[in-house]
């Protein structure tokens, strides 16, 4: 047996790897428990440029707020009010929306000086920083990751540390992240045989999203960190994948979009999962 199979899955923590794909920017692994994770070959922090935050945050504030209007009542079922640490806060929209619901003493962390400066300019009630050390031993009622877990390379160390140092006893972990079903993975792998490798890479969202879960694999990932899911919902993602993959002619672009966007959206309609988890007692 090759050494590869002896490696441990970075999601579920088990020795269950079954497939490895090598891309220009990442090595991507699939495990028997349907976890998908990528080990980057590049410095992923460099991907989060001002341009990135303009395209995925600033232009989507209304769509994000609409998404938060479902996430916040979901959170309030478990936490009426309190403090939230939003990890991967982008331009701070989630915390700004929580402030309106009287959540106070919140902190947002992100890698980008640009996005943090926007967040700071909009909020007078929450604090923002690019530096994890800023958190020290401050305790929060909830730690949230709104579409950020998938992007954080050292999520395993980080999550352990945050739970230990920054979450109150019986505190809440709120996660929203892509939900990738097995039909989608099967499709991506079939496409990988027939079309150029970059299609497979794009269907696995490399190099931006390093961890792709479904209900089962995120349950195993959280269990590894001593967390148990209390409740979850799945729904279609609010933002559509942009169709700028091909700069070729019109017919070629249509075909590319069909294989890369239309079919996946039919196979994996509810492609986002939102969940509340707590430490097991
Ligand atoms: Zn796994």
Short mmCIF file of C-alpha atoms and ligand atoms in Angstrom, two decimals:
data_model
loop_
_atom_site.label_atom_id
_atom_site.label_comp_id
_atom_site.label_asym_id
_atom_site.label_seq_id
_atom_site.Cartn_x
_atom_site.Cartn_y
_atom_site.Cartn_z
CA UNK A 1 0.00 0.00 0.00
CA UNK A 2 1.37 3.43 -0.86
CA UNK A 3 2.18 5.88 1.94
CA UNK A 4 -0.48 8.22 0.64
CA UNK A 5 -3.29 6.04 2.03
CA UNK A 6 -1.69 6.16 5.46
CA UNK A 7 -2.09 9.94 5.64
CA UNK A 8 -4.79 11.30 7.88
CA UNK A 9 -7.78 13.22 6.55
CA UNK A 10 -7.55 16.85 7.67
CA UNK A 11 -11.34 17.01 8.04
CA UNK A 12 -12.48 13.88 9.89
CA UNK A 13 -9.06 13.00 11.31
CA UNK A 14 -9.33 9.38 10.17
CA UNK A 15 -6.97 7.34 8.01
CA UNK A 16 -9.50 7.10 5.21
CA UNK A 17 -8.01 8.89 2.18
CA UNK A 18 -9.02 7.38 -1.14
CA UNK A 19 -8.03 9.81 -3.88
CA UNK A 20 -5.49 12.56 -4.51
CA UNK A 21 -5.52 15.12 -7.33
CA UNK A 22 -2.56 17.32 -8.00
CA UNK A 23 -3.28 20.82 -9.33
CA UNK A 24 -0.95 23.72 -10.02
CA UNK A 25 -1.99 25.52 -6.83
CA UNK A 26 -3.02 22.66 -4.50
CA UNK A 27 -2.99 18.95 -3.78
CA UNK A 28 -6.61 17.96 -3.26
CA UNK A 29 -7.73 14.87 -1.35
CA UNK A 30 -11.01 13.00 -1.06
CA UNK A 31 -11.65 10.70 1.87
CA UNK A 32 -14.01 7.75 2.29
CA UNK A 33 -16.15 9.82 4.63
CA UNK A 34 -16.73 12.20 1.69
CA UNK A 35 -14.50 14.95 3.08
CA UNK A 36 -12.60 17.03 0.52
CA UNK A 37 -9.59 19.09 1.49
CA UNK A 38 -6.76 20.85 -0.32
CA UNK A 39 -3.22 21.52 0.74
CA UNK A 40 -2.12 24.75 -0.98
CA UNK A 41 1.19 25.10 -2.79
CA UNK A 42 0.87 28.89 -2.74
CA UNK A 43 0.44 31.57 -0.09
CA UNK A 44 -3.37 31.70 -0.01
CA UNK A 45 -3.43 34.98 1.97
CA UNK A 46 -2.34 36.67 -1.25
CA UNK A 47 -5.66 35.67 -2.88
CA UNK A 48 -7.58 38.05 -0.63
CA UNK A 49 -6.88 41.29 -2.42
CA UNK A 50 -9.02 44.48 -2.29
CA UNK A 51 -10.43 43.31 -5.64
CA UNK A 52 -11.64 40.08 -4.01
CA UNK A 53 -13.50 41.98 -1.28
CA UNK A 54 -14.98 44.37 -3.83
CA UNK A 55 -16.38 41.50 -5.92
CA UNK A 56 -17.50 39.11 -3.19
CA UNK A 57 -18.46 41.48 -0.38
CA UNK A 58 -18.96 45.13 -1.31
CA UNK A 59 -21.06 44.39 -4.36
CA UNK A 60 -23.09 41.75 -2.53
CA UNK A 61 -23.98 43.60 0.69
CA UNK A 62 -27.74 43.43 -0.03
CA UNK A 63 -27.66 39.72 -0.87
CA UNK A 64 -25.56 39.04 2.22
CA UNK A 65 -27.91 41.00 4.44
CA UNK A 66 -30.81 38.96 3.08
CA UNK A 67 -28.89 35.77 3.90
CA UNK A 68 -28.19 37.15 7.42
CA UNK A 69 -31.91 37.75 7.91
CA UNK A 70 -32.26 33.97 8.04
CA UNK A 71 -29.02 33.24 9.90
CA UNK A 72 -29.64 35.74 12.73
CA UNK A 73 -33.10 34.41 13.79
CA UNK A 74 -31.56 30.92 13.62
CA UNK A 75 -28.80 32.05 16.02
CA UNK A 76 -31.31 33.86 18.27
CA UNK A 77 -33.12 30.58 18.90
CA UNK A 78 -30.04 29.65 20.95
CA UNK A 79 -28.67 33.06 21.96
CA UNK A 80 -31.03 36.02 22.43
CA UNK A 81 -28.20 38.50 22.81
CA UNK A 82 -24.50 38.55 23.72
CA UNK A 83 -21.12 38.90 22.09
CA UNK A 84 -19.97 37.37 18.82
CA UNK A 85 -16.51 36.74 17.43
CA UNK A 86 -16.92 36.64 13.64
CA UNK A 87 -13.89 34.92 12.18
CA UNK A 88 -13.33 35.77 8.52
CA UNK A 89 -15.60 38.78 8.91
CA UNK A 90 -14.87 40.33 5.49
CA UNK A 91 -16.13 43.93 5.49
CA UNK A 92 -18.04 43.32 8.73
CA UNK A 93 -21.59 43.09 7.36
CA UNK A 94 -22.62 40.20 9.62
CA UNK A 95 -21.54 42.02 12.79
CA UNK A 96 -23.19 45.23 11.61
CA UNK A 97 -26.44 43.32 11.18
CA UNK A 98 -26.00 41.69 14.61
CA UNK A 99 -25.46 45.11 16.22
CA UNK A 100 -28.98 46.04 15.11
CA UNK A 101 -30.18 43.05 17.14
CA UNK A 102 -28.30 44.33 20.21
CA UNK A 103 -25.37 41.94 20.08
CA UNK A 104 -22.53 43.89 21.72
CA UNK A 105 -18.77 43.70 22.38
CA UNK A 106 -18.28 41.82 19.13
CA UNK A 107 -14.97 41.32 17.35
CA UNK A 108 -14.33 40.62 13.67
CA UNK A 109 -11.09 39.12 12.38
CA UNK A 110 -9.99 38.89 8.76
CA UNK A 111 -6.70 38.58 6.85
CA UNK A 112 -7.21 41.73 4.81
CA UNK A 113 -6.20 45.23 6.00
CA UNK A 114 -8.47 46.57 3.27
CA UNK A 115 -11.63 44.75 4.41
CA UNK A 116 -10.93 45.47 8.09
CA UNK A 117 -10.57 49.20 7.36
CA UNK A 118 -14.01 49.18 5.70
CA UNK A 119 -15.53 47.26 8.62
CA UNK A 120 -14.02 49.74 11.10
CA UNK A 121 -15.35 52.74 9.19
CA UNK A 122 -18.91 51.36 9.32
CA UNK A 123 -19.14 50.19 12.91
CA UNK A 124 -18.86 52.03 16.19
CA UNK A 125 -19.88 49.10 18.36
CA UNK A 126 -17.62 46.25 17.23
CA UNK A 127 -13.83 45.94 17.07
CA UNK A 128 -11.96 44.61 14.08
CA UNK A 129 -8.44 43.35 13.53
CA UNK A 130 -6.24 41.43 11.14
CA UNK A 131 -4.24 40.08 14.06
CA UNK A 132 -5.40 36.96 15.89
CA UNK A 133 -3.41 38.02 18.96
CA UNK A 134 -5.89 40.86 19.35
CA UNK A 135 -8.30 38.28 20.82
CA UNK A 136 -6.01 37.41 23.76
CA UNK A 137 -8.29 35.59 26.21
CA UNK A 138 -11.44 37.61 25.49
CA UNK A 139 -14.49 35.37 25.82
CA UNK A 140 -17.49 35.36 23.48
CA UNK A 141 -20.96 33.82 23.66
CA UNK A 142 -20.68 32.78 20.03
CA UNK A 143 -17.91 32.23 17.50
CA UNK A 144 -19.14 32.47 13.93
CA UNK A 145 -17.62 31.48 10.60
CA UNK A 146 -19.86 32.81 7.84
CA UNK A 147 -18.50 31.27 4.65
CA UNK A 148 -14.97 31.38 6.02
CA UNK A 149 -14.17 27.89 7.39
CA UNK A 150 -13.42 26.61 3.88
CA UNK A 151 -10.79 29.32 3.34
CA UNK A 152 -8.72 28.94 6.52
CA UNK A 153 -5.61 26.83 5.98
CA UNK A 154 -4.93 26.05 9.65
CA UNK A 155 -8.60 25.70 10.61
CA UNK A 156 -7.90 22.68 12.84
CA UNK A 157 -5.39 24.49 15.09
CA UNK A 158 -7.36 27.69 14.96
CA UNK A 159 -10.70 26.16 15.92
CA UNK A 160 -9.13 24.26 18.86
CA UNK A 161 -7.46 27.43 20.08
CA UNK A 162 -10.55 29.63 19.74
CA UNK A 163 -12.75 27.11 21.55
CA UNK A 164 -10.21 26.82 24.36
CA UNK A 165 -9.32 30.50 24.77
CA UNK A 166 -12.25 32.53 23.46
CA UNK A 167 -15.55 30.67 23.87
CA UNK A 168 -17.57 30.84 27.10
CA UNK A 169 -18.64 27.60 28.72
CA UNK A 170 -21.55 26.15 26.76
CA UNK A 171 -20.96 28.80 24.05
CA UNK A 172 -22.16 28.47 20.51
CA UNK A 173 -20.28 27.86 17.28
CA UNK A 174 -22.14 29.07 14.20
CA UNK A 175 -20.90 27.90 10.80
CA UNK A 176 -22.12 28.56 7.31
CA UNK A 177 -20.19 26.85 4.53
CA UNK A 178 -20.67 25.15 1.13
CA UNK A 179 -22.53 21.83 1.21
CA UNK A 180 -21.10 19.48 -1.41
CA UNK A 181 -23.13 16.32 -2.03
CA UNK A 182 -21.77 13.03 -3.37
CA UNK A 183 -23.54 13.43 -6.73
CA UNK A 184 -21.58 16.67 -7.26
CA UNK A 185 -18.28 14.97 -6.38
CA UNK A 186 -19.09 12.09 -8.73
CA UNK A 187 -19.87 14.60 -11.51
CA UNK A 188 -16.67 16.57 -10.89
CA UNK A 189 -14.61 13.40 -11.15
CA UNK A 190 -16.33 12.31 -14.39
CA UNK A 191 -15.75 15.78 -15.85
CA UNK A 192 -12.14 15.49 -14.72
CA UNK A 193 -11.68 12.52 -17.07
CA UNK A 194 -13.07 14.24 -20.14
CA UNK A 195 -12.25 17.92 -19.84
CA UNK A 196 -9.00 19.76 -19.10
CA UNK A 197 -7.85 19.50 -15.50
CA UNK A 198 -8.65 23.13 -14.74
CA UNK A 199 -12.36 22.19 -14.88
CA UNK A 200 -11.93 19.73 -12.06
CA UNK A 201 -9.92 22.32 -10.13
CA UNK A 202 -12.64 24.88 -10.65
CA UNK A 203 -15.36 22.43 -9.54
CA UNK A 204 -13.34 21.82 -6.37
CA UNK A 205 -13.00 25.63 -5.95
CA UNK A 206 -9.21 25.51 -5.66
CA UNK A 207 -7.22 27.33 -4.46
CA UNK A 208 -9.74 29.50 -2.51
CA UNK A 209 -11.80 26.89 -0.70
CA UNK A 210 -9.57 24.38 1.03
CA UNK A 211 -12.22 22.42 2.95
CA UNK A 212 -15.45 21.19 1.38
CA UNK A 213 -18.00 19.47 3.56
CA UNK A 214 -21.42 17.90 3.53
CA UNK A 215 -23.62 17.12 6.54
CA UNK A 216 -21.80 13.88 7.30
CA UNK A 217 -18.23 15.12 6.92
CA UNK A 218 -18.76 18.37 8.84
CA UNK A 219 -20.29 16.34 11.63
CA UNK A 220 -17.10 14.24 11.79
CA UNK A 221 -14.91 17.37 11.59
CA UNK A 222 -16.79 19.02 14.47
CA UNK A 223 -16.81 15.82 16.50
CA UNK A 224 -13.01 15.79 16.24
CA UNK A 225 -13.09 19.19 17.97
CA UNK A 226 -15.51 17.98 20.65
CA UNK A 227 -18.48 19.79 19.06
CA UNK A 228 -21.94 18.44 18.37
CA UNK A 229 -24.42 19.86 15.88
CA UNK A 230 -27.59 21.12 17.58
CA UNK A 231 -29.45 22.14 14.45
CA UNK A 232 -28.75 22.88 10.79
CA UNK A 233 -30.41 23.89 7.55
CA UNK A 234 -29.38 23.61 3.93
CA UNK A 235 -30.37 25.99 1.15
CA UNK A 236 -29.15 27.22 -2.25
CA UNK A 237 -26.19 29.63 -1.99
CA UNK A 238 -27.21 33.28 -2.51
CA UNK A 239 -24.39 34.14 -4.87
CA UNK A 240 -24.09 32.60 -8.28
CA UNK A 241 -20.77 31.39 -9.64
CA UNK A 242 -19.48 33.97 -12.08
CA UNK A 243 -19.41 32.87 -15.68
CA UNK A 244 -16.09 34.41 -16.68
CA UNK A 245 -14.09 31.20 -16.85
CA UNK A 246 -13.70 31.22 -20.62
CA UNK A 247 -12.68 34.20 -22.69
CA UNK A 248 -13.35 32.29 -25.89
CA UNK A 249 -16.22 32.74 -28.27
CA UNK A 250 -19.90 32.85 -27.33
CA UNK A 251 -20.74 29.20 -28.05
CA UNK A 252 -17.65 27.99 -26.23
CA UNK A 253 -18.52 30.16 -23.21
CA UNK A 254 -22.09 28.79 -23.20
CA UNK A 255 -20.79 25.24 -23.22
CA UNK A 256 -18.27 25.93 -20.48
CA UNK A 257 -20.99 27.52 -18.29
CA UNK A 258 -23.27 24.55 -18.95
CA UNK A 259 -20.75 22.03 -17.64
CA UNK A 260 -19.31 24.22 -14.92
CA UNK A 261 -22.37 26.03 -13.58
CA UNK A 262 -25.72 24.73 -14.91
CA UNK A 263 -25.29 20.98 -14.33
CA UNK A 264 -23.62 21.34 -10.89
CA UNK A 265 -26.40 23.68 -9.73
CA UNK A 266 -28.99 21.04 -10.68
CA UNK A 267 -27.08 18.15 -9.07
CA UNK A 268 -26.26 20.07 -5.90
CA UNK A 269 -29.12 22.53 -5.47
CA UNK A 270 -28.89 23.08 -1.70
CA UNK A 271 -25.21 23.93 -1.82
CA UNK A 272 -24.93 25.75 1.48
CA UNK A 273 -25.20 24.46 5.06
CA UNK A 274 -25.73 26.60 8.18
CA UNK A 275 -25.36 25.01 11.59
CA UNK A 276 -25.19 25.62 15.32
CA UNK A 277 -22.81 23.45 17.34
CA UNK A 278 -21.89 23.21 21.01
CA UNK A 279 -19.19 21.44 23.01
CA UNK A 280 -20.26 17.95 24.02
CA UNK A 281 -20.83 17.66 27.74
ZN1 LIG B 1 -12.30 12.56 6.08
#
